[in-house]
């Protein structure tokens, strides 16, 4: 009995030490899901590369106690399920166009409001202005945290004729990318399609879609140059700017230690310049890719931007502002941020 008591005492003394040792060694393993093609740390879609950089940096700064596994191409879950899964704590992180959640949360359609943001500096400036703070509060209340602010300019790939001026849209079947963009296109006389960018190739190939508006990166990542005859770029000017941040479930974020949260947010902020530079580079690269494939390249001038913006102000902006008090406040703050 004496031996068993000594053994019990020894085990009892050792247990906290073992627990402390195990706790110190246990890694926080995150899962990041996105819809874009997978690649490597140096090759492929920059949004996938950014996620891989994020994973490498949090592992480095946490000395291996935090890791993140990347699931590209909607391989973990379907594209449109990602945002709601983060809200419930069922998905740790995603890099996703914020407007994809606009069906459930109309406030988030401000992330792809045609003509509202007209440049990268303006969009990234939201983060430290009242519009960014208000949007961050709204998202946090809905269970999501913005980790990295990413904006992307976009353009249009079309099969039969170019989509440059407002008048060009009449009679075309166009994917706009958000409810608000669809309102503008409908006002211009187009029929609209609602589908994620990873489904654009099939829709354009079959003729269900005449033209697709999407980011410069997606215009190449999803190989639309193989079937498009015309490209309207966003390399000089664009009325199509999309907020496509790296997001984290607030339920997951809140379970992390203070040190882990600091690492997540500092790495996220450090990657914002990388995201901006990569997006700008893709605005230029997309024209070269399409030209090499035989497409005719078109750029937007100040007059075309003004016409699209004026149409958006009378349709999408008004509709959004009238949705609820949150929307009215957000668009007012966004307009002030760009003034």
mmCIF file of C-alpha atoms in Angstrom:
data_model
loop_
_atom_site.group_PDB
_atom_site.id
_atom_site.type_symbol
_atom_site.label_atom_id
_atom_site.label_comp_id
_atom_site.label_asym_id
_atom_site.label_seq_id
_atom_site.Cartn_x
_atom_site.Cartn_y
_atom_site.Cartn_z
ATOM 1 C CA UNK A 1 0.000 0.000 0.000
ATOM 2 C CA UNK A 2 2.884 2.325 0.859
ATOM 3 C CA UNK A 3 4.351 1.843 -2.604
ATOM 4 C CA UNK A 4 1.055 2.552 -4.313
ATOM 5 C CA UNK A 5 0.641 5.710 -2.210
ATOM 6 C CA UNK A 6 4.117 6.869 -3.206
ATOM 7 C CA UNK A 7 3.314 6.094 -6.825
ATOM 8 C CA UNK A 8 0.071 7.971 -6.571
ATOM 9 C CA UNK A 9 1.826 10.928 -4.962
ATOM 10 C CA UNK A 10 4.496 10.895 -7.656
ATOM 11 C CA UNK A 11 1.901 10.746 -10.388
ATOM 12 C CA UNK A 12 -0.120 13.487 -8.765
ATOM 13 C CA UNK A 13 2.959 15.697 -8.565
ATOM 14 C CA UNK A 14 3.944 14.962 -12.141
ATOM 15 C CA UNK A 15 0.519 15.513 -13.676
ATOM 16 C CA UNK A 16 0.509 19.346 -13.598
ATOM 17 C CA UNK A 17 4.001 19.375 -15.060
ATOM 18 C CA UNK A 18 2.909 17.048 -17.837
ATOM 19 C CA UNK A 19 -0.131 19.220 -18.488
ATOM 20 C CA UNK A 20 2.001 22.346 -18.573
ATOM 21 C CA UNK A 21 4.452 20.654 -20.910
ATOM 22 C CA UNK A 22 1.637 19.460 -23.154
ATOM 23 C CA UNK A 23 0.010 22.893 -23.147
ATOM 24 C CA UNK A 24 3.271 24.561 -24.108
ATOM 25 C CA UNK A 25 3.770 22.142 -26.992
ATOM 26 C CA UNK A 26 0.192 22.087 -28.283
ATOM 27 C CA UNK A 27 -0.210 23.911 -31.593
ATOM 28 C CA UNK A 28 -3.165 26.000 -32.660
ATOM 29 C CA UNK A 29 -3.968 24.530 -36.070
ATOM 30 C CA UNK A 30 -6.114 26.769 -38.263
ATOM 31 C CA UNK A 31 -7.877 25.954 -41.531
ATOM 32 C CA UNK A 32 -8.099 28.577 -44.298
ATOM 33 C CA UNK A 33 -10.574 27.934 -47.106
ATOM 34 C CA UNK A 34 -10.820 29.868 -50.379
ATOM 35 C CA UNK A 35 -12.224 29.403 -53.879
ATOM 36 C CA UNK A 36 -9.121 30.232 -55.898
ATOM 37 C CA UNK A 37 -6.692 27.871 -57.641
ATOM 38 C CA UNK A 38 -3.963 26.481 -55.415
ATOM 39 C CA UNK A 39 -0.285 27.130 -56.021
ATOM 40 C CA UNK A 40 2.888 27.568 -54.037
ATOM 41 C CA UNK A 41 4.392 30.301 -51.881
ATOM 42 C CA UNK A 42 5.867 31.907 -54.998
ATOM 43 C CA UNK A 43 3.685 30.794 -57.932
ATOM 44 C CA UNK A 44 -0.005 31.048 -58.759
ATOM 45 C CA UNK A 45 -2.978 33.202 -57.756
ATOM 46 C CA UNK A 46 -1.713 35.868 -55.345
ATOM 47 C CA UNK A 47 -4.648 35.308 -52.998
ATOM 48 C CA UNK A 48 -3.549 31.721 -52.477
ATOM 49 C CA UNK A 49 0.058 32.913 -52.118
ATOM 50 C CA UNK A 50 -1.010 35.485 -49.522
ATOM 51 C CA UNK A 51 -2.702 32.755 -47.473
ATOM 52 C CA UNK A 52 0.461 30.655 -47.661
ATOM 53 C CA UNK A 53 2.586 33.608 -46.561
ATOM 54 C CA UNK A 54 0.190 34.176 -43.692
ATOM 55 C CA UNK A 55 0.550 30.540 -42.643
ATOM 56 C CA UNK A 56 4.349 30.670 -42.794
ATOM 57 C CA UNK A 57 4.567 33.944 -40.858
ATOM 58 C CA UNK A 58 2.260 32.971 -37.990
ATOM 59 C CA UNK A 59 4.186 29.727 -37.611
ATOM 60 C CA UNK A 60 7.485 31.617 -37.571
ATOM 61 C CA UNK A 61 6.383 34.318 -35.130
ATOM 62 C CA UNK A 62 4.675 31.856 -32.783
ATOM 63 C CA UNK A 63 7.754 29.594 -32.872
ATOM 64 C CA UNK A 64 5.654 26.768 -34.234
ATOM 65 C CA UNK A 65 2.730 26.907 -31.808
ATOM 66 C CA UNK A 66 0.392 28.275 -34.519
ATOM 67 C CA UNK A 67 -0.075 26.716 -37.932
ATOM 68 C CA UNK A 68 -2.541 27.147 -40.787
ATOM 69 C CA UNK A 69 -3.460 24.682 -43.516
ATOM 70 C CA UNK A 70 -4.691 26.097 -46.836
ATOM 71 C CA UNK A 71 -7.643 24.560 -48.717
ATOM 72 C CA UNK A 72 -7.780 26.153 -52.204
ATOM 73 C CA UNK A 73 -10.381 25.660 -54.914
ATOM 74 C CA UNK A 74 -13.273 25.345 -52.419
ATOM 75 C CA UNK A 75 -11.856 21.931 -51.532
ATOM 76 C CA UNK A 76 -12.853 22.190 -47.871
ATOM 77 C CA UNK A 77 -16.332 23.590 -48.431
ATOM 78 C CA UNK A 78 -18.375 25.255 -51.154
ATOM 79 C CA UNK A 79 -17.646 28.899 -51.853
ATOM 80 C CA UNK A 80 -20.983 30.297 -50.750
ATOM 81 C CA UNK A 81 -20.930 28.333 -47.482
ATOM 82 C CA UNK A 82 -17.674 29.826 -46.209
ATOM 83 C CA UNK A 83 -18.891 33.088 -44.679
ATOM 84 C CA UNK A 84 -21.784 31.570 -42.733
ATOM 85 C CA UNK A 85 -19.463 28.777 -41.542
ATOM 86 C CA UNK A 86 -17.090 31.384 -40.087
ATOM 87 C CA UNK A 87 -19.975 33.099 -38.324
ATOM 88 C CA UNK A 88 -20.832 29.807 -36.634
ATOM 89 C CA UNK A 89 -17.225 28.985 -35.768
ATOM 90 C CA UNK A 90 -17.306 25.976 -38.120
ATOM 91 C CA UNK A 91 -14.555 27.461 -40.342
ATOM 92 C CA UNK A 92 -11.508 29.240 -38.972
ATOM 93 C CA UNK A 93 -10.582 31.562 -41.841
ATOM 94 C CA UNK A 94 -11.355 32.440 -45.452
ATOM 95 C CA UNK A 95 -10.215 34.871 -48.112
ATOM 96 C CA UNK A 96 -13.465 35.773 -49.822
ATOM 97 C CA UNK A 97 -15.202 38.686 -51.560
ATOM 98 C CA UNK A 98 -17.153 40.332 -48.763
ATOM 99 C CA UNK A 99 -20.123 40.963 -51.061
ATOM 100 C CA UNK A 100 -20.699 37.196 -51.386
ATOM 101 C CA UNK A 101 -22.426 37.451 -47.996
ATOM 102 C CA UNK A 102 -24.615 40.339 -49.152
ATOM 103 C CA UNK A 103 -27.669 38.117 -49.571
ATOM 104 C CA UNK A 104 -27.865 37.534 -45.820
ATOM 105 C CA UNK A 105 -26.208 40.784 -44.731
ATOM 106 C CA UNK A 106 -27.001 43.508 -47.295
ATOM 107 C CA UNK A 107 -24.607 45.897 -45.556
ATOM 108 C CA UNK A 108 -21.690 43.887 -46.964
ATOM 109 C CA UNK A 109 -22.576 44.754 -50.549
ATOM 110 C CA UNK A 110 -20.677 47.963 -49.941
ATOM 111 C CA UNK A 111 -17.602 45.855 -50.636
ATOM 112 C CA UNK A 112 -18.467 45.808 -54.341
ATOM 113 C CA UNK A 113 -20.379 49.052 -54.861
ATOM 114 C CA UNK A 114 -19.743 50.223 -58.436
ATOM 115 C CA UNK A 115 -18.028 53.587 -58.682
ATOM 116 C CA UNK A 116 -17.732 54.070 -54.923
ATOM 117 C CA UNK A 117 -14.018 53.240 -54.606
ATOM 118 C CA UNK A 118 -11.889 54.434 -57.500
ATOM 119 C CA UNK A 119 -8.350 53.551 -56.418
ATOM 120 C CA UNK A 120 -6.283 51.278 -54.186
ATOM 121 C CA UNK A 121 -5.135 53.998 -51.811
ATOM 122 C CA UNK A 122 -8.718 55.107 -51.292
ATOM 123 C CA UNK A 123 -9.917 51.568 -50.569
ATOM 124 C CA UNK A 124 -7.062 50.676 -48.236
ATOM 125 C CA UNK A 125 -7.562 54.023 -46.506
ATOM 126 C CA UNK A 126 -10.919 52.756 -45.231
ATOM 127 C CA UNK A 127 -9.170 50.699 -42.566
ATOM 128 C CA UNK A 128 -8.201 53.702 -40.439
ATOM 129 C CA UNK A 129 -11.208 55.880 -41.227
ATOM 130 C CA UNK A 130 -14.719 55.855 -39.731
ATOM 131 C CA UNK A 131 -16.004 53.708 -42.612
ATOM 132 C CA UNK A 132 -13.502 50.951 -41.821
ATOM 133 C CA UNK A 133 -14.122 51.147 -38.088
ATOM 134 C CA UNK A 134 -17.885 50.986 -38.613
ATOM 135 C CA UNK A 135 -17.615 48.080 -41.039
ATOM 136 C CA UNK A 136 -15.286 46.260 -38.636
ATOM 137 C CA UNK A 137 -17.752 46.694 -35.774
ATOM 138 C CA UNK A 138 -20.600 45.431 -37.914
ATOM 139 C CA UNK A 139 -18.662 42.335 -38.962
ATOM 140 C CA UNK A 140 -17.544 41.620 -35.401
ATOM 141 C CA UNK A 141 -21.162 41.783 -34.247
ATOM 142 C CA UNK A 142 -21.958 39.186 -36.929
ATOM 143 C CA UNK A 143 -19.120 36.895 -35.847
ATOM 144 C CA UNK A 144 -16.299 37.757 -38.273
ATOM 145 C CA UNK A 145 -12.976 39.642 -37.923
ATOM 146 C CA UNK A 146 -11.088 41.359 -40.766
ATOM 147 C CA UNK A 147 -7.456 40.199 -40.600
ATOM 148 C CA UNK A 148 -6.067 41.589 -43.880
ATOM 149 C CA UNK A 149 -7.641 44.369 -45.955
ATOM 150 C CA UNK A 150 -7.382 43.486 -49.652
ATOM 151 C CA UNK A 151 -8.883 45.476 -52.523
ATOM 152 C CA UNK A 152 -8.840 44.445 -56.164
ATOM 153 C CA UNK A 153 -9.647 46.352 -59.326
ATOM 154 C CA UNK A 154 -11.508 44.450 -61.988
ATOM 155 C CA UNK A 155 -12.382 44.389 -65.638
ATOM 156 C CA UNK A 156 -14.618 42.592 -68.098
ATOM 157 C CA UNK A 157 -13.960 39.589 -70.328
ATOM 158 C CA UNK A 158 -16.485 39.187 -73.133
ATOM 159 C CA UNK A 159 -17.090 36.777 -75.987
ATOM 160 C CA UNK A 160 -18.803 38.700 -78.768
ATOM 161 C CA UNK A 161 -18.285 42.428 -78.248
ATOM 162 C CA UNK A 162 -16.462 44.662 -75.762
ATOM 163 C CA UNK A 163 -18.052 45.986 -72.585
ATOM 164 C CA UNK A 164 -16.590 49.459 -72.144
ATOM 165 C CA UNK A 165 -19.271 52.145 -72.285
ATOM 166 C CA UNK A 166 -22.621 51.980 -70.484
ATOM 167 C CA UNK A 167 -24.396 51.606 -73.842
ATOM 168 C CA UNK A 168 -22.378 48.448 -74.609
ATOM 169 C CA UNK A 169 -24.220 46.483 -71.910
ATOM 170 C CA UNK A 170 -27.609 46.570 -73.639
ATOM 171 C CA UNK A 171 -28.790 43.100 -74.610
ATOM 172 C CA UNK A 172 -25.807 41.283 -73.059
ATOM 173 C CA UNK A 173 -25.907 38.538 -70.405
ATOM 174 C CA UNK A 174 -23.420 39.733 -67.809
ATOM 175 C CA UNK A 175 -22.070 38.511 -64.483
ATOM 176 C CA UNK A 176 -21.516 41.609 -62.330
ATOM 177 C CA UNK A 177 -20.312 40.077 -59.068
ATOM 178 C CA UNK A 178 -22.700 41.752 -56.621
ATOM 179 C CA UNK A 179 -26.350 42.707 -56.314
ATOM 180 C CA UNK A 180 -25.424 46.367 -56.646
ATOM 181 C CA UNK A 181 -23.398 45.827 -59.809
ATOM 182 C CA UNK A 182 -26.307 43.841 -61.187
ATOM 183 C CA UNK A 183 -28.651 46.786 -60.575
ATOM 184 C CA UNK A 184 -26.375 49.037 -62.617
ATOM 185 C CA UNK A 185 -26.126 46.504 -65.429
ATOM 186 C CA UNK A 186 -29.890 46.019 -65.523
ATOM 187 C CA UNK A 187 -30.371 49.784 -65.713
ATOM 188 C CA UNK A 188 -27.982 49.733 -68.682
ATOM 189 C CA UNK A 189 -30.171 47.128 -70.417
ATOM 190 C CA UNK A 190 -28.312 43.907 -69.611
ATOM 191 C CA UNK A 191 -29.523 40.572 -68.254
ATOM 192 C CA UNK A 192 -27.563 39.483 -65.185
ATOM 193 C CA UNK A 193 -26.224 36.229 -63.752
ATOM 194 C CA UNK A 194 -25.294 35.562 -60.144
ATOM 195 C CA UNK A 195 -22.490 33.019 -59.672
ATOM 196 C CA UNK A 196 -19.067 32.840 -57.988
ATOM 197 C CA UNK A 197 -15.983 33.527 -60.074
ATOM 198 C CA UNK A 198 -14.866 29.890 -60.044
ATOM 199 C CA UNK A 199 -17.958 29.038 -62.145
ATOM 200 C CA UNK A 200 -17.377 31.701 -64.802
ATOM 201 C CA UNK A 201 -15.434 29.565 -67.266
ATOM 202 C CA UNK A 202 -18.229 27.036 -67.721
ATOM 203 C CA UNK A 203 -20.912 29.728 -67.965
ATOM 204 C CA UNK A 204 -18.953 31.696 -70.574
ATOM 205 C CA UNK A 205 -17.972 28.589 -72.519
ATOM 206 C CA UNK A 206 -21.589 27.430 -72.857
ATOM 207 C CA UNK A 207 -22.861 30.875 -73.848
ATOM 208 C CA UNK A 208 -24.899 31.353 -70.683
ATOM 209 C CA UNK A 209 -22.691 34.377 -70.010
ATOM 210 C CA UNK A 210 -21.682 36.944 -72.654
ATOM 211 C CA UNK A 211 -19.430 38.996 -70.391
ATOM 212 C CA UNK A 212 -18.006 38.587 -66.914
ATOM 213 C CA UNK A 213 -16.939 41.354 -64.567
ATOM 214 C CA UNK A 214 -14.409 40.122 -62.034
ATOM 215 C CA UNK A 215 -11.030 40.966 -60.551
ATOM 216 C CA UNK A 216 -7.934 41.121 -62.744
ATOM 217 C CA UNK A 217 -6.536 38.132 -60.857
ATOM 218 C CA UNK A 218 -9.629 35.994 -61.430
ATOM 219 C CA UNK A 219 -9.704 36.961 -65.107
ATOM 220 C CA UNK A 220 -6.467 34.987 -65.489
ATOM 221 C CA UNK A 221 -6.698 32.440 -62.665
ATOM 222 C CA UNK A 222 -9.894 31.018 -64.130
ATOM 223 C CA UNK A 223 -8.451 31.037 -67.686
ATOM 224 C CA UNK A 224 -11.162 33.178 -69.259
ATOM 225 C CA UNK A 225 -8.629 34.324 -71.869
ATOM 226 C CA UNK A 226 -9.160 30.932 -73.529
ATOM 227 C CA UNK A 227 -12.701 31.876 -74.569
ATOM 228 C CA UNK A 228 -12.893 35.694 -74.422
ATOM 229 C CA UNK A 229 -12.447 37.847 -77.526
ATOM 230 C CA UNK A 230 -12.349 41.180 -75.676
ATOM 231 C CA UNK A 231 -10.911 42.421 -72.398
ATOM 232 C CA UNK A 232 -11.687 45.704 -70.654
ATOM 233 C CA UNK A 233 -8.936 46.237 -68.098
ATOM 234 C CA UNK A 234 -8.787 48.003 -64.744
ATOM 235 C CA UNK A 235 -5.104 48.870 -65.131
ATOM 236 C CA UNK A 236 -5.608 52.621 -65.508
ATOM 237 C CA UNK A 237 -9.085 53.323 -64.179
ATOM 238 C CA UNK A 238 -11.981 51.197 -62.982
ATOM 239 C CA UNK A 239 -15.487 51.557 -61.603
ATOM 240 C CA UNK A 240 -15.225 47.959 -60.272
ATOM 241 C CA UNK A 241 -13.260 47.695 -57.026
ATOM 242 C CA UNK A 242 -13.868 44.774 -54.695
ATOM 243 C CA UNK A 243 -13.085 44.315 -51.005
ATOM 244 C CA UNK A 244 -11.793 40.744 -50.703
ATOM 245 C CA UNK A 245 -10.261 40.442 -47.227
ATOM 246 C CA UNK A 246 -8.710 37.619 -45.282
ATOM 247 C CA UNK A 247 -11.300 36.955 -42.586
ATOM 248 C CA UNK A 248 -11.398 34.982 -39.353
ATOM 249 C CA UNK A 249 -14.230 33.568 -37.300
ATOM 250 C CA UNK A 250 -14.642 35.758 -34.212
ATOM 251 C CA UNK A 251 -15.539 32.680 -32.159
ATOM 252 C CA UNK A 252 -12.182 31.149 -33.119
ATOM 253 C CA UNK A 253 -10.336 34.462 -32.660
ATOM 254 C CA UNK A 254 -11.788 34.919 -29.172
ATOM 255 C CA UNK A 255 -10.534 31.478 -28.106
ATOM 256 C CA UNK A 256 -6.932 32.417 -28.881
ATOM 257 C CA UNK A 257 -4.534 33.806 -26.302
ATOM 258 C CA UNK A 258 -3.726 37.522 -26.352
ATOM 259 C CA UNK A 259 -0.325 36.704 -27.804
ATOM 260 C CA UNK A 260 -1.852 34.597 -30.577
ATOM 261 C CA UNK A 261 -4.355 37.328 -31.433
ATOM 262 C CA UNK A 262 -1.552 39.869 -31.652
ATOM 263 C CA UNK A 263 0.376 37.607 -34.019
ATOM 264 C CA UNK A 264 -2.688 37.048 -36.223
ATOM 265 C CA UNK A 265 -3.453 40.762 -36.529
ATOM 266 C CA UNK A 266 0.154 41.920 -36.956
ATOM 267 C CA UNK A 267 0.822 39.377 -39.696
ATOM 268 C CA UNK A 268 -2.473 40.298 -41.344
ATOM 269 C CA UNK A 269 -1.537 43.996 -41.376
ATOM 270 C CA UNK A 270 1.965 43.261 -42.655
ATOM 271 C CA UNK A 271 0.508 41.442 -45.676
ATOM 272 C CA UNK A 272 -1.636 44.367 -46.850
ATOM 273 C CA UNK A 273 1.131 46.004 -48.873
ATOM 274 C CA UNK A 274 1.916 42.644 -50.474
ATOM 275 C CA UNK A 275 -1.750 42.276 -51.449
ATOM 276 C CA UNK A 276 -1.915 45.791 -52.929
ATOM 277 C CA UNK A 277 1.271 45.358 -54.953
ATOM 278 C CA UNK A 278 0.170 41.957 -56.253
ATOM 279 C CA UNK A 279 -3.264 43.273 -57.265
ATOM 280 C CA UNK A 280 -1.717 46.200 -59.172
ATOM 281 C CA UNK A 281 0.704 43.832 -60.882
ATOM 282 C CA UNK A 282 -2.204 41.629 -61.979
ATOM 283 C CA UNK A 283 -4.046 44.675 -63.411
ATOM 284 C CA UNK A 284 -1.096 45.069 -65.784
ATOM 285 C CA UNK A 285 -0.404 41.385 -66.358
ATOM 286 C CA UNK A 286 -3.981 40.523 -67.344
ATOM 287 C CA UNK A 287 -3.753 42.703 -70.458
ATOM 288 C CA UNK A 288 -0.586 40.908 -71.577
ATOM 289 C CA UNK A 289 -2.147 37.483 -71.020
ATOM 290 C CA UNK A 290 -5.292 38.302 -73.032
ATOM 291 C CA UNK A 291 -3.366 40.030 -75.801
ATOM 292 C CA UNK A 292 -1.135 36.964 -76.155
ATOM 293 C CA UNK A 293 -4.288 34.827 -76.428
ATOM 294 C CA UNK A 294 -5.586 36.996 -79.291
ATOM 295 C CA UNK A 295 -8.128 39.164 -77.465
ATOM 296 C CA UNK A 296 -8.645 42.854 -78.195
ATOM 297 C CA UNK A 297 -7.675 45.036 -75.218
ATOM 298 C CA UNK A 298 -9.733 48.041 -74.090
ATOM 299 C CA UNK A 299 -9.124 50.575 -71.312
ATOM 300 C CA UNK A 300 -11.576 52.833 -69.517
ATOM 301 C CA UNK A 301 -11.232 56.600 -69.806
ATOM 302 C CA UNK A 302 -12.502 59.308 -67.503
ATOM 303 C CA UNK A 303 -15.724 59.748 -69.462
ATOM 304 C CA UNK A 304 -16.671 56.083 -69.266
ATOM 305 C CA UNK A 305 -15.904 55.989 -65.529
ATOM 306 C CA UNK A 306 -18.047 59.071 -64.980
ATOM 307 C CA UNK A 307 -20.997 57.562 -66.876
ATOM 308 C CA UNK A 308 -20.845 54.274 -64.965
ATOM 309 C CA UNK A 309 -20.501 56.137 -61.654
ATOM 310 C CA UNK A 310 -23.444 58.426 -62.402
ATOM 311 C CA UNK A 311 -25.613 55.433 -63.279
ATOM 312 C CA UNK A 312 -24.495 53.666 -60.094
ATOM 313 C CA UNK A 313 -25.295 56.704 -57.950
ATOM 314 C CA UNK A 314 -28.859 56.814 -59.276
ATOM 315 C CA UNK A 315 -29.459 53.063 -58.963
ATOM 316 C CA UNK A 316 -27.208 50.956 -56.726
ATOM 317 C CA UNK A 317 -26.178 53.668 -54.289
ATOM 318 C CA UNK A 318 -29.767 54.787 -53.730
ATOM 319 C CA UNK A 319 -31.061 51.245 -53.411
ATOM 320 C CA UNK A 320 -28.343 50.346 -50.903
ATOM 321 C CA UNK A 321 -28.852 53.485 -48.829
ATOM 322 C CA UNK A 322 -32.573 52.768 -48.577
ATOM 323 C CA UNK A 323 -32.058 49.203 -47.273
ATOM 324 C CA UNK A 324 -31.687 50.137 -43.607
ATOM 325 C CA UNK A 325 -30.007 52.589 -41.262
ATOM 326 C CA UNK A 326 -26.737 50.637 -41.260
ATOM 327 C CA UNK A 327 -26.478 50.817 -45.051
ATOM 328 C CA UNK A 328 -27.293 54.519 -45.115
ATOM 329 C CA UNK A 329 -24.608 55.210 -42.523
ATOM 330 C CA UNK A 330 -21.983 53.038 -44.216
ATOM 331 C CA UNK A 331 -22.336 54.552 -47.669
ATOM 332 C CA UNK A 332 -22.304 58.062 -46.220
ATOM 333 C CA UNK A 333 -19.032 57.286 -44.431
ATOM 334 C CA UNK A 334 -17.592 55.686 -47.572
ATOM 335 C CA UNK A 335 -18.434 58.747 -49.653
ATOM 336 C CA UNK A 336 -16.792 60.954 -47.029
ATOM 337 C CA UNK A 337 -13.687 58.728 -47.070
ATOM 338 C CA UNK A 338 -13.316 59.270 -50.816
ATOM 339 C CA UNK A 339 -14.020 62.986 -50.756
#
